CSV table of C-alpha atoms in Angstrom, one decimal:
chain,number,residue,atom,x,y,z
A,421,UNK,CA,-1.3,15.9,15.2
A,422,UNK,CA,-4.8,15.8,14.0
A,423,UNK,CA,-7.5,14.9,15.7
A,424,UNK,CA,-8.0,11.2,14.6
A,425,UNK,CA,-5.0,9.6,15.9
A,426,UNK,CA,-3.8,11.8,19.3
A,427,UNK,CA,-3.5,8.5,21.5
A,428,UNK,CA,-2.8,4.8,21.8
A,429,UNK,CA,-5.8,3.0,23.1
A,430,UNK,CA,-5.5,0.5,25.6
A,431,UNK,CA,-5.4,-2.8,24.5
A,432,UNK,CA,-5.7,-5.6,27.5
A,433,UNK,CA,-7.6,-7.7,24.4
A,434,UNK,CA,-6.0,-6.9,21.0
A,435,UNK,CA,-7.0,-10.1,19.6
A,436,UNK,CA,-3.3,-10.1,17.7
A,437,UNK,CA,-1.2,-13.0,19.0
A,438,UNK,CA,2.2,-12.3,20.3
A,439,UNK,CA,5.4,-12.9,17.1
A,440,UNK,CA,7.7,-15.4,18.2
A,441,UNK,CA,11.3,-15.6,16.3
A,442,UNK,CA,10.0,-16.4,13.2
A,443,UNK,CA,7.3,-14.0,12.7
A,444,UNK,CA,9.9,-11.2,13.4
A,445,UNK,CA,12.4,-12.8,11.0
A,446,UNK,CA,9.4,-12.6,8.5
A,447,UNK,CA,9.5,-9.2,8.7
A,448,UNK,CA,12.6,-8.1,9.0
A,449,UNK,CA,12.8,-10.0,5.5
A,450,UNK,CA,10.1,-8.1,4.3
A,451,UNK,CA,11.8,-4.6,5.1
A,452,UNK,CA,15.1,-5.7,3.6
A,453,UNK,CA,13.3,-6.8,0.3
A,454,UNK,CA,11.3,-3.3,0.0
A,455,UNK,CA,14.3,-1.6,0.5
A,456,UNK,CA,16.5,-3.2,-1.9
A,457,UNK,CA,14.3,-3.2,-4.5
A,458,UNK,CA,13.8,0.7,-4.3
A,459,UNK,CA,17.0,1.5,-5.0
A,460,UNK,CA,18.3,-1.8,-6.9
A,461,UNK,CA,15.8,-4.5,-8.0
A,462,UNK,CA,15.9,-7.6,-6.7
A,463,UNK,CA,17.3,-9.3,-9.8
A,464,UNK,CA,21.1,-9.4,-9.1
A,465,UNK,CA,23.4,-8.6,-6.1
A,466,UNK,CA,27.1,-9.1,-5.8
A,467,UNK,CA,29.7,-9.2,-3.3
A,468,UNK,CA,30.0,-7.6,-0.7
A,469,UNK,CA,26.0,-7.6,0.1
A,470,UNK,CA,24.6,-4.4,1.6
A,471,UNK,CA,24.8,-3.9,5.2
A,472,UNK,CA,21.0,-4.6,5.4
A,473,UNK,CA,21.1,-8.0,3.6
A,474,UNK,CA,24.2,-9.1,4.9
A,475,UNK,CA,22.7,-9.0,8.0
A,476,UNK,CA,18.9,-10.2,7.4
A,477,UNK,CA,21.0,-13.0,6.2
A,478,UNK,CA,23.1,-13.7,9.2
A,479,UNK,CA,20.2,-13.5,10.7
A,480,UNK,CA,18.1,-16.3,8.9
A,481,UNK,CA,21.5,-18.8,9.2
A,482,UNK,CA,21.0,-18.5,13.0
A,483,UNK,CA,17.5,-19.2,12.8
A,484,UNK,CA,17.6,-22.3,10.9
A,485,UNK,CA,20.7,-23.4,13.0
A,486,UNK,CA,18.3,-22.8,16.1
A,487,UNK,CA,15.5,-24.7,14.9
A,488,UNK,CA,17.4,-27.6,13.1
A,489,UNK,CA,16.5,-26.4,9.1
A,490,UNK,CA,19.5,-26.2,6.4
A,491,UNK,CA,20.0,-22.3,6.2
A,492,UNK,CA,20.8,-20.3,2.6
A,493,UNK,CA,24.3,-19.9,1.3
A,494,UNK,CA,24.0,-17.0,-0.3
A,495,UNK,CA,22.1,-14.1,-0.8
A,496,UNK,CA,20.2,-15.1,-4.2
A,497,UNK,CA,19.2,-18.3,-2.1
A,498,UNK,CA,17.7,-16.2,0.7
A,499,UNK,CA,15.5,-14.4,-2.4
A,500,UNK,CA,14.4,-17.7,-3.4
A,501,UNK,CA,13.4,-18.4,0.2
A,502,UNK,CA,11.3,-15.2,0.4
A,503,UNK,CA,9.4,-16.5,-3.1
A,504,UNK,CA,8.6,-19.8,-2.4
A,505,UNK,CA,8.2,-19.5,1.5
A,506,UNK,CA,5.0,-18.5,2.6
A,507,UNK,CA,4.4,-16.8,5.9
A,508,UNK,CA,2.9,-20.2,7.5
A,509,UNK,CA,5.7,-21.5,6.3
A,510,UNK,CA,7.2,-23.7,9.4
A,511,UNK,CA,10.3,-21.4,9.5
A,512,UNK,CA,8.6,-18.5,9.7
A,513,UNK,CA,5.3,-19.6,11.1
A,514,UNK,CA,3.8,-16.6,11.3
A,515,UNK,CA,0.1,-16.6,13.3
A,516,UNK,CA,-2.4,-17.1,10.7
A,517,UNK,CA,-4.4,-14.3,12.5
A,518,UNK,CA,-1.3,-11.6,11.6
A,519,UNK,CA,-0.5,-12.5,7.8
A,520,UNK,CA,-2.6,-14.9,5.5
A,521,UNK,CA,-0.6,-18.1,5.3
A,522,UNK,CA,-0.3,-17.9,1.7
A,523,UNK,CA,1.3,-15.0,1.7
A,524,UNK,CA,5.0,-14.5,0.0
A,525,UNK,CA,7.5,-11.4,0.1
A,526,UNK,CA,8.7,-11.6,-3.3
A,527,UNK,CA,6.8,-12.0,-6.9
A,528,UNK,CA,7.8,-14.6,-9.6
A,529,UNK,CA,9.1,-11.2,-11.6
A,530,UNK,CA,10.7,-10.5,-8.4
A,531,UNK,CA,9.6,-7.3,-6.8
A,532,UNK,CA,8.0,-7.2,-3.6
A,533,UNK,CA,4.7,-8.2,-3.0
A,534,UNK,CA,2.0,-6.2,-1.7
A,535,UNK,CA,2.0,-8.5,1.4
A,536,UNK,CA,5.6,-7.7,1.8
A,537,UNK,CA,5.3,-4.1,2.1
A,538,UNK,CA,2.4,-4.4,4.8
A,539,UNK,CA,4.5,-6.9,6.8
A,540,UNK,CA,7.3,-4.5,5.7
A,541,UNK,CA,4.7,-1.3,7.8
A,542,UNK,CA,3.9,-3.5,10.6
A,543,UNK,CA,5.5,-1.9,13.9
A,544,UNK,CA,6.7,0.6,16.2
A,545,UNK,CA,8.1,2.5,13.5
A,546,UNK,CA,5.4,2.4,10.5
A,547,UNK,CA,8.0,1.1,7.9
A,548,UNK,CA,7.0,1.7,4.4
A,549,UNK,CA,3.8,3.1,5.0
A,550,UNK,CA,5.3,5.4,7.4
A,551,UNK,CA,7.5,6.2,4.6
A,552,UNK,CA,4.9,7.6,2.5
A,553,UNK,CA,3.1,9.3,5.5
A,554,UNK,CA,6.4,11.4,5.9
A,555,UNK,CA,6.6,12.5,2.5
A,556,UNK,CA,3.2,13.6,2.4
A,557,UNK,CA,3.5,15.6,5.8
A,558,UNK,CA,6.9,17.5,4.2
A,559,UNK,CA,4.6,18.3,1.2
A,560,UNK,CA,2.0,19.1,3.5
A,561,UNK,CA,4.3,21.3,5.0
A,562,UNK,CA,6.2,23.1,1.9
A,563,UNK,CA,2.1,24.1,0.4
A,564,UNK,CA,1.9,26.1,3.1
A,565,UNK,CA,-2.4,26.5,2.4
A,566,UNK,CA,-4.5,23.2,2.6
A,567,UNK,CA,-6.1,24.0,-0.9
A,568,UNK,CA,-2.6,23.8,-2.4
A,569,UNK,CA,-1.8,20.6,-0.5
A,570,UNK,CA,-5.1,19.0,-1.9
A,571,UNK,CA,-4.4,19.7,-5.3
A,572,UNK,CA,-0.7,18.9,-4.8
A,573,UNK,CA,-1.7,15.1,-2.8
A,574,UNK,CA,-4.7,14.4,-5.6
A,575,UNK,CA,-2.0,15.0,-8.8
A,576,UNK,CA,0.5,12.4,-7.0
A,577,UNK,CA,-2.5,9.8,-6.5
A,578,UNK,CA,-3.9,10.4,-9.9
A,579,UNK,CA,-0.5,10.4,-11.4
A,580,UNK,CA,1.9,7.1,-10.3
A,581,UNK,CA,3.9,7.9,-13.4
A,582,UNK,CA,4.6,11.4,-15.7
A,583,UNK,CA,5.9,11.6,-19.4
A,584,UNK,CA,7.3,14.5,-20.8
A,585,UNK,CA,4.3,14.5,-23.0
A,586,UNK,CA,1.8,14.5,-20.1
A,587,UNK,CA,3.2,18.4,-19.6
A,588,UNK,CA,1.7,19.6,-22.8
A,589,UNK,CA,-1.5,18.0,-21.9
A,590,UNK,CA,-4.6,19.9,-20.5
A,591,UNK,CA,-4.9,20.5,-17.3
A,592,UNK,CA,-1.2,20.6,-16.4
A,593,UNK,CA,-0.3,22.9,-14.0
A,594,UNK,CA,3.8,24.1,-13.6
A,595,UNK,CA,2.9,25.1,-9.3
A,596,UNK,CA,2.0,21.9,-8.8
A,597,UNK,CA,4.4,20.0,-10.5
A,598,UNK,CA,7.2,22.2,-9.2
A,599,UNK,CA,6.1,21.2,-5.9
A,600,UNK,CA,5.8,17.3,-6.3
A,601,UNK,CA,8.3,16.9,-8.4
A,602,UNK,CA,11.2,15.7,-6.2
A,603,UNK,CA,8.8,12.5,-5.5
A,604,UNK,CA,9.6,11.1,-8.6
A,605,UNK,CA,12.5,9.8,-10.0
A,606,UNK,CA,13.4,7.8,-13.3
A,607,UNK,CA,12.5,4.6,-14.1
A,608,UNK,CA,14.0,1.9,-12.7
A,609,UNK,CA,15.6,-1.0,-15.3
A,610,UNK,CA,13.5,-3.8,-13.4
A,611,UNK,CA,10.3,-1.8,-14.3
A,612,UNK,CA,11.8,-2.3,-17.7
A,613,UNK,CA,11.1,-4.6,-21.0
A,614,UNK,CA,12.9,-4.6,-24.1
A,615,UNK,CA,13.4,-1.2,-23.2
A,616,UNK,CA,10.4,-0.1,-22.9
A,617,UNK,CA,7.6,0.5,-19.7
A,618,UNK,CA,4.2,-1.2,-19.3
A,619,UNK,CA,1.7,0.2,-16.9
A,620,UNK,CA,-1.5,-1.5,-15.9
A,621,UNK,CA,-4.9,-0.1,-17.3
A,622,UNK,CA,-6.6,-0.4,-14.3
A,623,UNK,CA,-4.5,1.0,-11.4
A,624,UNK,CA,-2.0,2.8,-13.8
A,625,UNK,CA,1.2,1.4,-11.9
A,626,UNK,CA,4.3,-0.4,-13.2
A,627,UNK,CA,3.5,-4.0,-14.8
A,628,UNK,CA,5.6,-6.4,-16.0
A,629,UNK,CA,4.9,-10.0,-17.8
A,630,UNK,CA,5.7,-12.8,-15.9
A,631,UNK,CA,8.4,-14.6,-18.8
A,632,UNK,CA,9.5,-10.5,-18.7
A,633,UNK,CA,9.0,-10.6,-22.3
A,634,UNK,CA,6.9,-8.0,-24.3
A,635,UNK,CA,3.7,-9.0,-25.0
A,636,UNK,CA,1.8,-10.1,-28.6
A,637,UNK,CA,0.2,-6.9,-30.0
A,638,UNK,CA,-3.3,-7.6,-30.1
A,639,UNK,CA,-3.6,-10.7,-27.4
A,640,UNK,CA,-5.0,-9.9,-24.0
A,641,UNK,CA,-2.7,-11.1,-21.2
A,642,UNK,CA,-4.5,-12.6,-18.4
A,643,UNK,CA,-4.1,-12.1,-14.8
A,644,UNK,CA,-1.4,-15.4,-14.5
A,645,UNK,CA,0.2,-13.7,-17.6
A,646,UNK,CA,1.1,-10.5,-16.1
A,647,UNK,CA,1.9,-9.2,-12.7
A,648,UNK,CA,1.1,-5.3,-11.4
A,649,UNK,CA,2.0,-3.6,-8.5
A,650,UNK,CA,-2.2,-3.6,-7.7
A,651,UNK,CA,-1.9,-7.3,-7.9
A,652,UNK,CA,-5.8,-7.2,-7.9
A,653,UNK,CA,-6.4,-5.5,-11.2
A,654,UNK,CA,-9.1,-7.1,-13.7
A,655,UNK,CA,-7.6,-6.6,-17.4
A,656,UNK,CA,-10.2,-5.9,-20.3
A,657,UNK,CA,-8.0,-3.8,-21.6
A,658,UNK,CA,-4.2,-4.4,-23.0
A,659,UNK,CA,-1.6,-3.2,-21.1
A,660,UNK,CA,-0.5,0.6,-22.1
A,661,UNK,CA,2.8,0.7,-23.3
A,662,UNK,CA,5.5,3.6,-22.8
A,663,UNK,CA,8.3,4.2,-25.3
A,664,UNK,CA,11.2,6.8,-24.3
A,665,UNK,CA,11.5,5.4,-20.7
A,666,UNK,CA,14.0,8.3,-20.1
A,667,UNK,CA,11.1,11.0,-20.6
A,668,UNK,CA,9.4,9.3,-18.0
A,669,UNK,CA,9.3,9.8,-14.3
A,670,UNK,CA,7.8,7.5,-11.8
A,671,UNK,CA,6.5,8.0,-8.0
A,672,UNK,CA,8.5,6.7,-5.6
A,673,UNK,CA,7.3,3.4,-4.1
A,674,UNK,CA,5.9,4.0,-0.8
A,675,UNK,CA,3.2,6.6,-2.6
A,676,UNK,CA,2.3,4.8,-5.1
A,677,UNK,CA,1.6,1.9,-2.9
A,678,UNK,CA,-0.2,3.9,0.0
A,679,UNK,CA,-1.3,6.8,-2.2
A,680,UNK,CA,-1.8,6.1,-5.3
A,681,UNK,CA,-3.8,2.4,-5.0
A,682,UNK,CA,-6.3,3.1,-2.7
A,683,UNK,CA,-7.1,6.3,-4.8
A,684,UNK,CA,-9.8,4.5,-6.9
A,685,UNK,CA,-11.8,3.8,-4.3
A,686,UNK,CA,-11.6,7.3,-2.3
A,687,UNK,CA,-12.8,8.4,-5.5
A,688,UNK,CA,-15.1,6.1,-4.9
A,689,UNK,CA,-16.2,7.0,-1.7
A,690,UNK,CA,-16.5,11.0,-2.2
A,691,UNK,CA,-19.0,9.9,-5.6
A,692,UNK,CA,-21.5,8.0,-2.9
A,693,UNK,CA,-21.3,10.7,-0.4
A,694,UNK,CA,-21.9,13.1,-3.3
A,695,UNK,CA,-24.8,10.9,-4.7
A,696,UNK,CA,-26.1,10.7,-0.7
A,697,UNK,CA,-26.1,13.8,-0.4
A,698,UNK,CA,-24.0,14.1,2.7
A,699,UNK,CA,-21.5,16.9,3.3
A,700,UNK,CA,-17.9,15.9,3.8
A,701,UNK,CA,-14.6,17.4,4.3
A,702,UNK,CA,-10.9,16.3,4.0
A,703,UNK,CA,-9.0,16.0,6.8
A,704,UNK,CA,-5.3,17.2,7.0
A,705,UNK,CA,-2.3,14.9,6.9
A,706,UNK,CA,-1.2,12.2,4.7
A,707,UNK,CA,-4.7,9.8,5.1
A,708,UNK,CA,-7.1,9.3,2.6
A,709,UNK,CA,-9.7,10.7,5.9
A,710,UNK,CA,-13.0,12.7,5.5
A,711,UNK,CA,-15.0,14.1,8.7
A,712,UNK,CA,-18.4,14.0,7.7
A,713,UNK,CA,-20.4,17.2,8.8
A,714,UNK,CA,-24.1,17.1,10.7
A,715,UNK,CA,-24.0,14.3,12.0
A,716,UNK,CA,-25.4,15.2,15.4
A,717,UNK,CA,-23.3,14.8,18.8
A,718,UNK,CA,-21.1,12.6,17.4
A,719,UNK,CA,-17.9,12.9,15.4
A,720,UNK,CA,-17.9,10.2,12.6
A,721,UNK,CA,-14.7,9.8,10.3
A,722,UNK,CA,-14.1,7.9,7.2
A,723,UNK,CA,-10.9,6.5,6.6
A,724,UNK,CA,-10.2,4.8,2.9
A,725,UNK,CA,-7.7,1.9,2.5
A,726,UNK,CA,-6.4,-0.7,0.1
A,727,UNK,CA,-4.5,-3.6,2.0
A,728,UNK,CA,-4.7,-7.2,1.3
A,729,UNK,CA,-3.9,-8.0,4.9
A,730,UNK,CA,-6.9,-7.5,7.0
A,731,UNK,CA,-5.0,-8.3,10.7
A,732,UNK,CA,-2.3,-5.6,9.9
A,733,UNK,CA,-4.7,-2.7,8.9
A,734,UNK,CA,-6.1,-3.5,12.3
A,735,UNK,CA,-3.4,-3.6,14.2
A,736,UNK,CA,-2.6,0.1,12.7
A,737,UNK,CA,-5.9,1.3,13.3
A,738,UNK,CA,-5.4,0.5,16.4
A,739,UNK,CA,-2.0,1.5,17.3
A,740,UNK,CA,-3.3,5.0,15.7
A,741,UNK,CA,-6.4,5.2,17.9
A,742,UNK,CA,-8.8,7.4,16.6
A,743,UNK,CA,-10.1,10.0,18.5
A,744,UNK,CA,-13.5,10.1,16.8
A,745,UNK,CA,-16.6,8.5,17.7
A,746,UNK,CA,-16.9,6.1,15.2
A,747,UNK,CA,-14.7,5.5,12.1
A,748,UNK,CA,-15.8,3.8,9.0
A,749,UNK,CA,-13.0,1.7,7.6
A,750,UNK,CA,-13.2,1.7,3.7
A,751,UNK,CA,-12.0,-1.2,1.4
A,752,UNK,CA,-12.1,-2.1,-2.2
A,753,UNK,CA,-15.0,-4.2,-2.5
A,754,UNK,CA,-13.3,-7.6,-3.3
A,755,UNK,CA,-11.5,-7.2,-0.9
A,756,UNK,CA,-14.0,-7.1,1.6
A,757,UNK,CA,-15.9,-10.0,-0.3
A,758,UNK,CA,-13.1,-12.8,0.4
A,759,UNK,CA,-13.6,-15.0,2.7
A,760,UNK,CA,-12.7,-14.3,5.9
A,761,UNK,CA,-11.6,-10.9,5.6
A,762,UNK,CA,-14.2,-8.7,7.4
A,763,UNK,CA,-13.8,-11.6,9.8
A,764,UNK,CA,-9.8,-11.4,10.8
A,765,UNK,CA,-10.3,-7.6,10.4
A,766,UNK,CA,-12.6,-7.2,13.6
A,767,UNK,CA,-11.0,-10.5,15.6
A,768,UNK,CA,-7.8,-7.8,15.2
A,769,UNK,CA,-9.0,-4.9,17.1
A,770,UNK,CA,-9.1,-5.0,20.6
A,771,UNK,CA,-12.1,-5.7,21.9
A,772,UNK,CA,-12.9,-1.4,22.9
A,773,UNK,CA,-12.4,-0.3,19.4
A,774,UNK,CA,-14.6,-3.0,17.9
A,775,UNK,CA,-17.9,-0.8,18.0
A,776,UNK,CA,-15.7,2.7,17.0
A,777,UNK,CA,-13.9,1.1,13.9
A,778,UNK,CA,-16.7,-0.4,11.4
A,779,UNK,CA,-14.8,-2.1,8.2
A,780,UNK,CA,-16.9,-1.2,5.1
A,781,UNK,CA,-16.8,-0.6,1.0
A,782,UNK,CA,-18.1,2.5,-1.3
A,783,UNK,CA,-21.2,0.2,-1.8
A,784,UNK,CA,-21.3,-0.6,2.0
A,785,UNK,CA,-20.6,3.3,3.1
A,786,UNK,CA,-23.9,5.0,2.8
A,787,UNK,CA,-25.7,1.9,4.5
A,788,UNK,CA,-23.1,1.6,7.0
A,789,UNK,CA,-23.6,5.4,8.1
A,790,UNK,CA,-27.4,5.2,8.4
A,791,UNK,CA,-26.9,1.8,11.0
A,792,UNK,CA,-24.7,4.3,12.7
A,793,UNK,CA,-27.2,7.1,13.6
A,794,UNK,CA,-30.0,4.6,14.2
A,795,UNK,CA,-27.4,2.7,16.7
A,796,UNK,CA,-26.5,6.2,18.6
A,797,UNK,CA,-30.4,7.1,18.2
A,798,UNK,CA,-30.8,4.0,20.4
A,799,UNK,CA,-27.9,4.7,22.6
A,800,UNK,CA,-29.1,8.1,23.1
C-alpha cells in the first residue's frame, strides 16, 4: 500500500448523513445497471432475468410495498424507473448532501450515467471504481519496472478506443500493447449506429445520438443532440466517425470512466507544474497522484479527479485517508465552477481532514500550493 492511503481516519463528524432504505436501494440499482450494461446493454432483456436484476427487482417490489408506492412489473419497467427517477426522488430519497437530487442512473440512449457509476463506487467495497483500481494494480504488477507501468497506464488513458489502423501509426509500440491488450475488448452493439462507432472529439469515448440515428454530414450536433460517456464535453467539432467496428477495440468501462476521463486534466495539471516550475513525481498505483518534491517539512500530494458528484469523492477521500500532510484535490474546472460544488465537497469531509484535503482545478493548483506554504510558514 502506498503511502497516501495506509489508514482510515476517524470520523466522529463526517458531515455525510446516514442512507436509510432508499438511498441503499439507489445504489444497489446503480451497481445492477453498470453491470448489465458491460456485458449486455441495457436495451433488451428476456426471461429469465439475471440473478443480479432479478433480485434488485425483488428488491424494489418490497420497497414500494413498504412504503405504500405501486412497484414495477417487470424488468424494462424497473429501467424506466432508473431514467425518469431522480435520486431525490421520494422512493429513493436519497440526502441531497450524498447525490445531487437531479441525478438519474440511466441516459435517454440508455447506458449508465456517470452519476450511476459513482453511486455505483460508493462503499465498503469500491464498486466500479474499485474495478478499475484492480486492473491497474494487476498491470502494475505484470510491468514489473515503474517506467514500464507509466507508459503502459498513460497509452490506456490516452487511448479509450484502438483501430487496427492506429497500429501502423507512429509512435506505436508492440511491448506496450502486448501488455494492455487484454483491457480491451470489441465493441459492444449498443455503442453501435447503423453499424458504425461515433466517439466524441473532446474526451474521445463512445457517443451516441440521442434518436440513435446517424447524424447529417456536415450539421454540428449540439449537446441535447448527442450524449457521451464525458457527459460534460463542449462540441466544436463533429463527432469522429469509425467504420469497420470489428477492427476496433474498446477499453473496458471502468478505465475509461476512472482512467481515461480525468486524463485531460492530469495533463493538465503536470503542464502548470511544468510552467511553475515545480518538481513532481508520480506516485505508484492506479491514482492519477503526484508527490511534489521540496516542499519543506511537509509532504504535499496532488491527487487529479473527474466526478460529477462532489459528496461521493469526499466520502472516498476520506474513507482512503491520506497519509500526507496536505492533499490537493484536482477537478475539471467546470466542475468546480457550479454552484455549490466546492461547497458539498468540503461539508463531506469530516471535520479533521477539512484543512489536509483542499479541492482545486489546473487553474487553481499553482495558487492553491503557494496559500499552502504561506499557511504552514504561519503554523510553523
Amino acid at each position: 500500500m502506498r503511502a497516501g492511503a495506509a489508514h482510515r481516519a476517524d470520523r466522529p463528524d463526517t458531515g455525510e448523513e446516514s442512507e436509510g432504505a432508499g438511498s441503499e436501494l439507489f445504489r444497489e440499482l446503480a451497481r445492477m445497471v453498470a453491470a448489465l450494461a458491460e456485458f449486455q446493454g441495457l436495451r433488451s432483456f428476456a426471461l429469465p432475468y439475471p440473478g443480479l436484476a432479478q433480485r434488485a427487482l425483488d428488491r424494489t417490489v418490497m420497497h414500494c410495498l413498504d412504503v405504500g408506492e405501486t412497484p414495477p412489473r417487470s424488468l424494462p419497467e424497473l429501467w424506466e424507473w432508473c431514467r425518469t427517477k431522480p435520486a431525490g426522488d421520494p422512493l429513493f430519497a436519497v440526502p441531497a448532501s450524498l447525490v445531487t437530487p437531479g441525478a438519474t442512473l440511466v441516459h435517454p440512449v440508455r447506458m449508465p450515467t456517470r452519476s450511476c457509476l459513482e453511486v455505483a463506487s460508493h462503499g465498503p467495497d469500491g464498486g466500479v471504481a474499485a474495478q478499475a483500481c484492480a486492473l491497474l494494480g494487476d498491470l502494475e504488477a505484470r510491468c514489473g519496472t515503474g517506467e514500464r507501468y507509466r507508459q503502459c497506464r498513460s497509452f490506456l488513458a490516452r487511448h479509450p478506443v484502438v483501430h487496427q489502423q492506429d497500429r501502423f501509426g507512429p509512435g506505436w509500440s508492440k511491448a506496450v500493447w502486448s501488455r494492455v491488450k487484454d483491457l480491451y475488448g470489441p465493441l459492444p452493439e449498443s455503442l453501435l449506429v447503423d453499424g458504425d462507432f461515433l466517439r466524441c472529439p473532446s474526451c474521445g469515448l463512445p457517443a451516441l445520438p440521442q434518436d440513435r440515428a446517424m447524424p447529417v454530414p456536415g450539421r454540428s450536433a449540439t449537446d441535447t443532440d448527442i450524449w457521451c460517456e464525458g457527459e460534460e464535453c463542449p462540441r466544436d467539432d463533429p463527432l469522429q466517425l469509425i467504420r469497420e467496428p470489428e477492427q476496433t477495440w474498446i477499453l473496458r468501462s471502468s478505465l475509461r470512466t476512472f482512467l481515461a476521463l480525468p486524463h485531460r486534466t492530469e495533463e493538465a495539471v503536470r503542464d502548470a507544474l511544468d510552467r511553475a516550475g515545480i518538481d513532481h513525481e508520480a506516485l505508484s498505483g492506479p491514482l492519477s497522484a503526484y508527490r511534489l518534491r521540496d516542499t519543506g517539512p511537509g509532504i504535499v500530494d496532488i491527487q487529479v479527479y473527474d466526478r460529477l458528484q462532489p459528496a461521493l469523492l469526499a466520502a472516498h477521500l476520506a474513507d482512503s485517508a491520506p497519509l500526507a500532510d496536505r492533499t490537493l484535490v484536482v477537478v475539471p474546472d467546470a466542475l468546480a465552477g457550479r454552484d455549490g460544488y466546492r461547497g458539498a465537497f468540503t461539508d463531506a469531509l469530516p471535520s479533521l481532514l477539512r484543512d489536509r484535503l483542499v479541492l482545486t482545478t489546473p487553474v487553481g493548483l499553482v495558487p492553491a500550493l503557494g496559500r499552502a506554504r504561506r499557511e504552514e510558514k504561519n503554523d510553523a
